[in-house]
XYZ file of C-alpha atoms in Angstrom:
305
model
C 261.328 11.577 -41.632
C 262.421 14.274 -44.520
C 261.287 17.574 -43.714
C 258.043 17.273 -45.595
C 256.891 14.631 -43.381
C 258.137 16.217 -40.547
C 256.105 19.116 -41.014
C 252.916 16.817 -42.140
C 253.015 14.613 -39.154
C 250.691 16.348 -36.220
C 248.234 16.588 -38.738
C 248.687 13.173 -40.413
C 249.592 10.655 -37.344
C 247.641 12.420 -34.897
C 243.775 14.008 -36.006
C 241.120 12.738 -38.468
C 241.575 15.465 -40.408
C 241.140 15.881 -44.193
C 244.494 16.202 -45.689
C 245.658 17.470 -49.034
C 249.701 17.344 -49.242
C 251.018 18.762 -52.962
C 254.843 18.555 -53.497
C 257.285 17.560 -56.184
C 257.401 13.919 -57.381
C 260.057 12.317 -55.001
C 259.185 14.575 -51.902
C 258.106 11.368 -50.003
C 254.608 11.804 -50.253
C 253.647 7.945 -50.126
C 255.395 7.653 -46.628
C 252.653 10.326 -45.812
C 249.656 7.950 -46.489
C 251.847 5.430 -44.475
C 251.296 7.838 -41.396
C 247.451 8.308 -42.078
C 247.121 4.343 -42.119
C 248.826 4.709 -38.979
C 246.807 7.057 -37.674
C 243.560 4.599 -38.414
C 245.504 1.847 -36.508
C 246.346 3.345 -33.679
C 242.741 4.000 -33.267
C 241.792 0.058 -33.302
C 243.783 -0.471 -30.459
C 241.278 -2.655 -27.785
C 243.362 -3.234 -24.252
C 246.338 -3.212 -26.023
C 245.162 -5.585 -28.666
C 244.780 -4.297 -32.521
C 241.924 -5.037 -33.748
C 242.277 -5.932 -37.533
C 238.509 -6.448 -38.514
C 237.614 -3.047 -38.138
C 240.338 -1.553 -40.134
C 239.422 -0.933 -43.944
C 241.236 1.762 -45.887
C 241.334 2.370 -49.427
C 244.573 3.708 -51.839
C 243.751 4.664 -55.344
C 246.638 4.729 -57.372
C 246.033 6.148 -60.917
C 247.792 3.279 -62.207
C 247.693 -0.453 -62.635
C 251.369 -0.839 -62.448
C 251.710 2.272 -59.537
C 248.790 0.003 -57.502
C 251.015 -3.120 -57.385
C 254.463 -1.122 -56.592
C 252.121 -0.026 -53.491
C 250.965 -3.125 -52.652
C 254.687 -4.372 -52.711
C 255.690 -1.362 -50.523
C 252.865 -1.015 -48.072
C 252.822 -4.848 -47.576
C 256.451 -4.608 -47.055
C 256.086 -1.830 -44.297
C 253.332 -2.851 -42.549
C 254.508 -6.900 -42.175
C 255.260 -6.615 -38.573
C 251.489 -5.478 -38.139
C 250.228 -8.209 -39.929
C 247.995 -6.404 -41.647
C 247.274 -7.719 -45.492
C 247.458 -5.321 -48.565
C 246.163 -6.115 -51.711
C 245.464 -4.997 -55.274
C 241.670 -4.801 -56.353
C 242.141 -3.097 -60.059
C 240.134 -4.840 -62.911
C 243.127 -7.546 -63.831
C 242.918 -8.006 -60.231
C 239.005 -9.744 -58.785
C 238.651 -10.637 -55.286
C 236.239 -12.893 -53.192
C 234.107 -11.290 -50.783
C 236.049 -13.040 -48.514
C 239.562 -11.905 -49.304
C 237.803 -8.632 -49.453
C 236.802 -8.733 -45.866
C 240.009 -10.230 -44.970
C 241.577 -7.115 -46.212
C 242.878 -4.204 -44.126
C 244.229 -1.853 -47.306
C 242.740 -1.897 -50.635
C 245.025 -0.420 -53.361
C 242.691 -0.115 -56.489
C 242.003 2.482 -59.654
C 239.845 5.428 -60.164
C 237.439 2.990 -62.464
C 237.357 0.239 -60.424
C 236.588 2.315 -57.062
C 233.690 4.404 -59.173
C 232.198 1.093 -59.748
C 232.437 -0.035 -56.645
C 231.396 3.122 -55.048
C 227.819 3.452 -57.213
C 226.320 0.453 -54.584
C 226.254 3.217 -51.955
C 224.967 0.435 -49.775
C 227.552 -1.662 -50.194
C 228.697 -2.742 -46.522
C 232.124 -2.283 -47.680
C 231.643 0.871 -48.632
C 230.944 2.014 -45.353
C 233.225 0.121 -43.561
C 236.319 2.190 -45.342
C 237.615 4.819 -42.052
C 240.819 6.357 -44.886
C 240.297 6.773 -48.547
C 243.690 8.129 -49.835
C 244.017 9.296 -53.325
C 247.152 9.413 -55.477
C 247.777 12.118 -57.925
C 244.520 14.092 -57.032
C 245.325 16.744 -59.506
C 244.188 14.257 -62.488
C 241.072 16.038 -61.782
C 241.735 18.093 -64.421
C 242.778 15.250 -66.653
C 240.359 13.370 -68.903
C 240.089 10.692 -65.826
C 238.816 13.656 -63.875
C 235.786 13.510 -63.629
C 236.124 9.642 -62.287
C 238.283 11.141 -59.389
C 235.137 13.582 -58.786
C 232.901 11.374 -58.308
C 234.652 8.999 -56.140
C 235.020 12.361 -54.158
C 231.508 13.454 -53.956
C 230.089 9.661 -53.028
C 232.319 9.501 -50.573
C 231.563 13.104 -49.261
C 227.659 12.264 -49.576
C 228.057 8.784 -47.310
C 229.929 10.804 -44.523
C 226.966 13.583 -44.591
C 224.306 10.912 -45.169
C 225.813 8.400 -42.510
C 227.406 9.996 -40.356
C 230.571 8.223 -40.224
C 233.758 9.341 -40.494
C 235.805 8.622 -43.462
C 238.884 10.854 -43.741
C 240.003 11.680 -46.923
C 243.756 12.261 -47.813
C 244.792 13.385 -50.980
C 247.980 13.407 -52.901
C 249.607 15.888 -55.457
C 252.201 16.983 -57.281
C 252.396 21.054 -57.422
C 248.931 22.617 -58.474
C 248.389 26.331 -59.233
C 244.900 26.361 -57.812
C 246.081 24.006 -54.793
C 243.103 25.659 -52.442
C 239.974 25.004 -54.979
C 241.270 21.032 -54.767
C 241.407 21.749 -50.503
C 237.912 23.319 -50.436
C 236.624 20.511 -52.735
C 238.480 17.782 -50.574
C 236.870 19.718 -47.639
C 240.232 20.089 -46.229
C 240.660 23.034 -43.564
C 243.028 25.104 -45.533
C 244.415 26.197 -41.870
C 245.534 22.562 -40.758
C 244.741 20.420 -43.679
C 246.445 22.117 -46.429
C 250.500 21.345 -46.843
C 251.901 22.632 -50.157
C 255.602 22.429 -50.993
C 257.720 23.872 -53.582
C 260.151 22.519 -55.873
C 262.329 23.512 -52.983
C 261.695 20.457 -51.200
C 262.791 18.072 -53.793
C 265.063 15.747 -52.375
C 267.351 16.005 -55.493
C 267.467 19.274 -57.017
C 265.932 19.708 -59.971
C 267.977 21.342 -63.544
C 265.544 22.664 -66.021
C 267.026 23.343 -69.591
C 264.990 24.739 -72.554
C 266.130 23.988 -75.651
C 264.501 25.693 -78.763
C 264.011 23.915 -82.344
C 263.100 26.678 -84.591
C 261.515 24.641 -87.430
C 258.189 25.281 -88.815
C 257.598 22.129 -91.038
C 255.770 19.650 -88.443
C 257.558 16.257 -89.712
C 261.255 18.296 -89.551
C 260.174 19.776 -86.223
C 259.760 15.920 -84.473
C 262.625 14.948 -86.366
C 264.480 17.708 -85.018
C 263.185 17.103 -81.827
C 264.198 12.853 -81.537
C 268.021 14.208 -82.520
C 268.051 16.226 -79.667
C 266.442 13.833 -77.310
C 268.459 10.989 -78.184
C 271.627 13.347 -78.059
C 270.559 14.175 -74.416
C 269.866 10.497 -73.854
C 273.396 9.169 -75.134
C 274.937 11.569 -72.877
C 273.255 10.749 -69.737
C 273.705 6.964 -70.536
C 277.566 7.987 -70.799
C 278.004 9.347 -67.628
C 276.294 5.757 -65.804
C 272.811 7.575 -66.063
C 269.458 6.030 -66.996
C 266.859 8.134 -69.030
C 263.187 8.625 -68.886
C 261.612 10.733 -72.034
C 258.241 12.224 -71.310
C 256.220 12.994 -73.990
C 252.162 14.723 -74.336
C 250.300 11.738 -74.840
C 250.143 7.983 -74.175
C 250.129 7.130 -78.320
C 252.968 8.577 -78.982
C 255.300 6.631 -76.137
C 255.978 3.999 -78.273
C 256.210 5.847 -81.000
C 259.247 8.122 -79.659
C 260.889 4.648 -78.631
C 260.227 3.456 -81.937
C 261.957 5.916 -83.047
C 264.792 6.620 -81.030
C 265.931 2.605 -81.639
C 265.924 3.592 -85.338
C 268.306 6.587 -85.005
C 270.567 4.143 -82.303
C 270.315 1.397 -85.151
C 271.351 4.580 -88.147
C 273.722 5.425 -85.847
C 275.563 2.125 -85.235
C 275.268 2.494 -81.347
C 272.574 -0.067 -80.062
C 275.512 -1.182 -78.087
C 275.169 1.573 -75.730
C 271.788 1.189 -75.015
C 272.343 -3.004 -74.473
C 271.438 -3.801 -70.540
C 273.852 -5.033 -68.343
C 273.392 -9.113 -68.674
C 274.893 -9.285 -65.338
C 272.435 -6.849 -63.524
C 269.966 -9.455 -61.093
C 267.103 -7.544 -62.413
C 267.240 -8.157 -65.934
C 265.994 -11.796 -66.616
C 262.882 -10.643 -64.114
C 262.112 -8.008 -66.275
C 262.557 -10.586 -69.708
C 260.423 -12.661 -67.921
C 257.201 -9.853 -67.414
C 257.556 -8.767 -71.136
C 257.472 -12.182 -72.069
C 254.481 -12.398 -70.855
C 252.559 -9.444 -72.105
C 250.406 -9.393 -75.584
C 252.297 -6.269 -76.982
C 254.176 -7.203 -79.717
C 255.768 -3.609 -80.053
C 256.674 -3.719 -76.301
C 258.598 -7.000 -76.770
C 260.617 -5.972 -79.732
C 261.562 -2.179 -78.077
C 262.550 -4.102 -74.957
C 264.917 -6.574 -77.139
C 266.387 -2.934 -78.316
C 266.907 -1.683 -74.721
C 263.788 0.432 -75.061
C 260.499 0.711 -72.897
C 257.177 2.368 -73.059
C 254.376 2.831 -70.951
């Protein structure tokens, strides 16, 4: 354990407690919800038998692609328990029967609000752990989604009287304790936040200023630098990840930093590695999606998502 974990784990292996953990990306906060899921198991213990039927615990991921990397992980992990993880997103339908066969759900905002509207759903009330990844989208547009998987869940426990514990997952949030209080997390026990200081690699922040007022010269400006920046890192051995504000304008940046590698005359140092074991896997998935764009930036060493 890193010393995050270390200082989560009375509260996450050993009480029922709400939890709300907020730290850098990288901190190790899905090895957290590993230790609440082991918390729920070592409570369905029966003369030293586990019993699997009564264990039902939910992971929303606010991704598609993030929910099947956990189901890869956690299934991974938790293979000498036997217990089965799956996916349960919209591209991803299961029986009532694989349902109940089920120990771990790993599903999306949406598809958990739907499911959560039949309050009287038996499974439903059969989930002991809802864990929620990236709780601070509650101030994103998918927030109020996250809310009111919250407050169903919050009204069941009140209504029912059984315990679901709820642990929630962040990266840094100014108003950290609103999110706590709203969690109904005891900000005494419940509440864990860590600064950039626990990142297990440190962190370099450089701003770098483009003066220019015309809009088009601005983002022109501002693919020069980033592809600059890019070409460097990939020079030194690196690989690079560009952020950018929205989800529209991902492939566009790609788009357009393939053009000035292509004007440049150095698509060669953005061509993969034909050797690396991962690369015909990867062919393989774009192949197979519907996105023309996405096929034709990958051909170009490029990737958006």
């Amino acid at each position: 354990l890193n010393q995050l974990q270390s200082a989560v784990l009375p509260i996450a292996l050993y009480s029922q407690e709400n939890m709300l953990v907020c730290a850098p990306t990288g901190a190790g906060k899905t090895n957290v919800a590993l230790l609440a899921i082991m918390q729920q198991v070592a409570t369905a213990f029966e003369n030293g038998v586990l019993q699997r039927d009564k264990l039902k615990m939910v992971y929303v991921a606010p991704m598609k692609a993030l929910a099947q990397e956990i189901v890869g992980k956690f299934s991974k992990a938790l293979a000498p328990l036997a217990l089965v993880v799956r996916e349960y997103t919209g591209d991803m339908q299961l029986t009532k029967r694989e349902i109940m066969a089920t120990q771990i759900l790993v599903t999306t905002p949406e598809k958990w609000d739907v499911v959560t509207r039949k309050g009287a759903d038996t499974l439903v009330q059969s989930v002991g752990l809802l864990i929620i990844d990236e709780v601070h989208l509650l101030n994103d547009e998918r927030g109020p989604v996250i809310e009111a998987v919250v407050a169903r869940t919050l009204r069941l426990v009140e209504s029912s009287q059984q315990m679901t514990r709820i642990v929630g997952l962040s990266a840094t949030l100014p108003n950290y304790l609103d999110v706590a209080l709203f969690l109904r997390v005891n900000p005494q026990s419940g509440l864990f936040h860590f600064s950039s200081a626990y990142r297990p690699v440190p962190l370099k922040q450089t701003f770098i200023g483009i003066t220019a007022k015309n809009v088009a010269e601005r983002n022109a400006r501002m693919i020069e630098v980033t592809y600059e920046k890019a070409l460097a890192a990939l020079r030194n051995g690196k690989q690079v990840m560009v952020f950018v504000h929205a989800r529209n304008e991902t492939q566009r940046t790609a788009r357009a930093l393939a053009d000035e590698a292509t004007k440049r005359g150095e698509t060669e140092m953005f061509a993969p590695q034909q050797e690396h074991p991962r690369l015909g896997l990867a062919k393989k998935d774009v192949d197979k999606s519907r996105n023309h764009e996405l096929r034709t930036l990958f051909a170009a060493a490029f990737a958006s998502t």
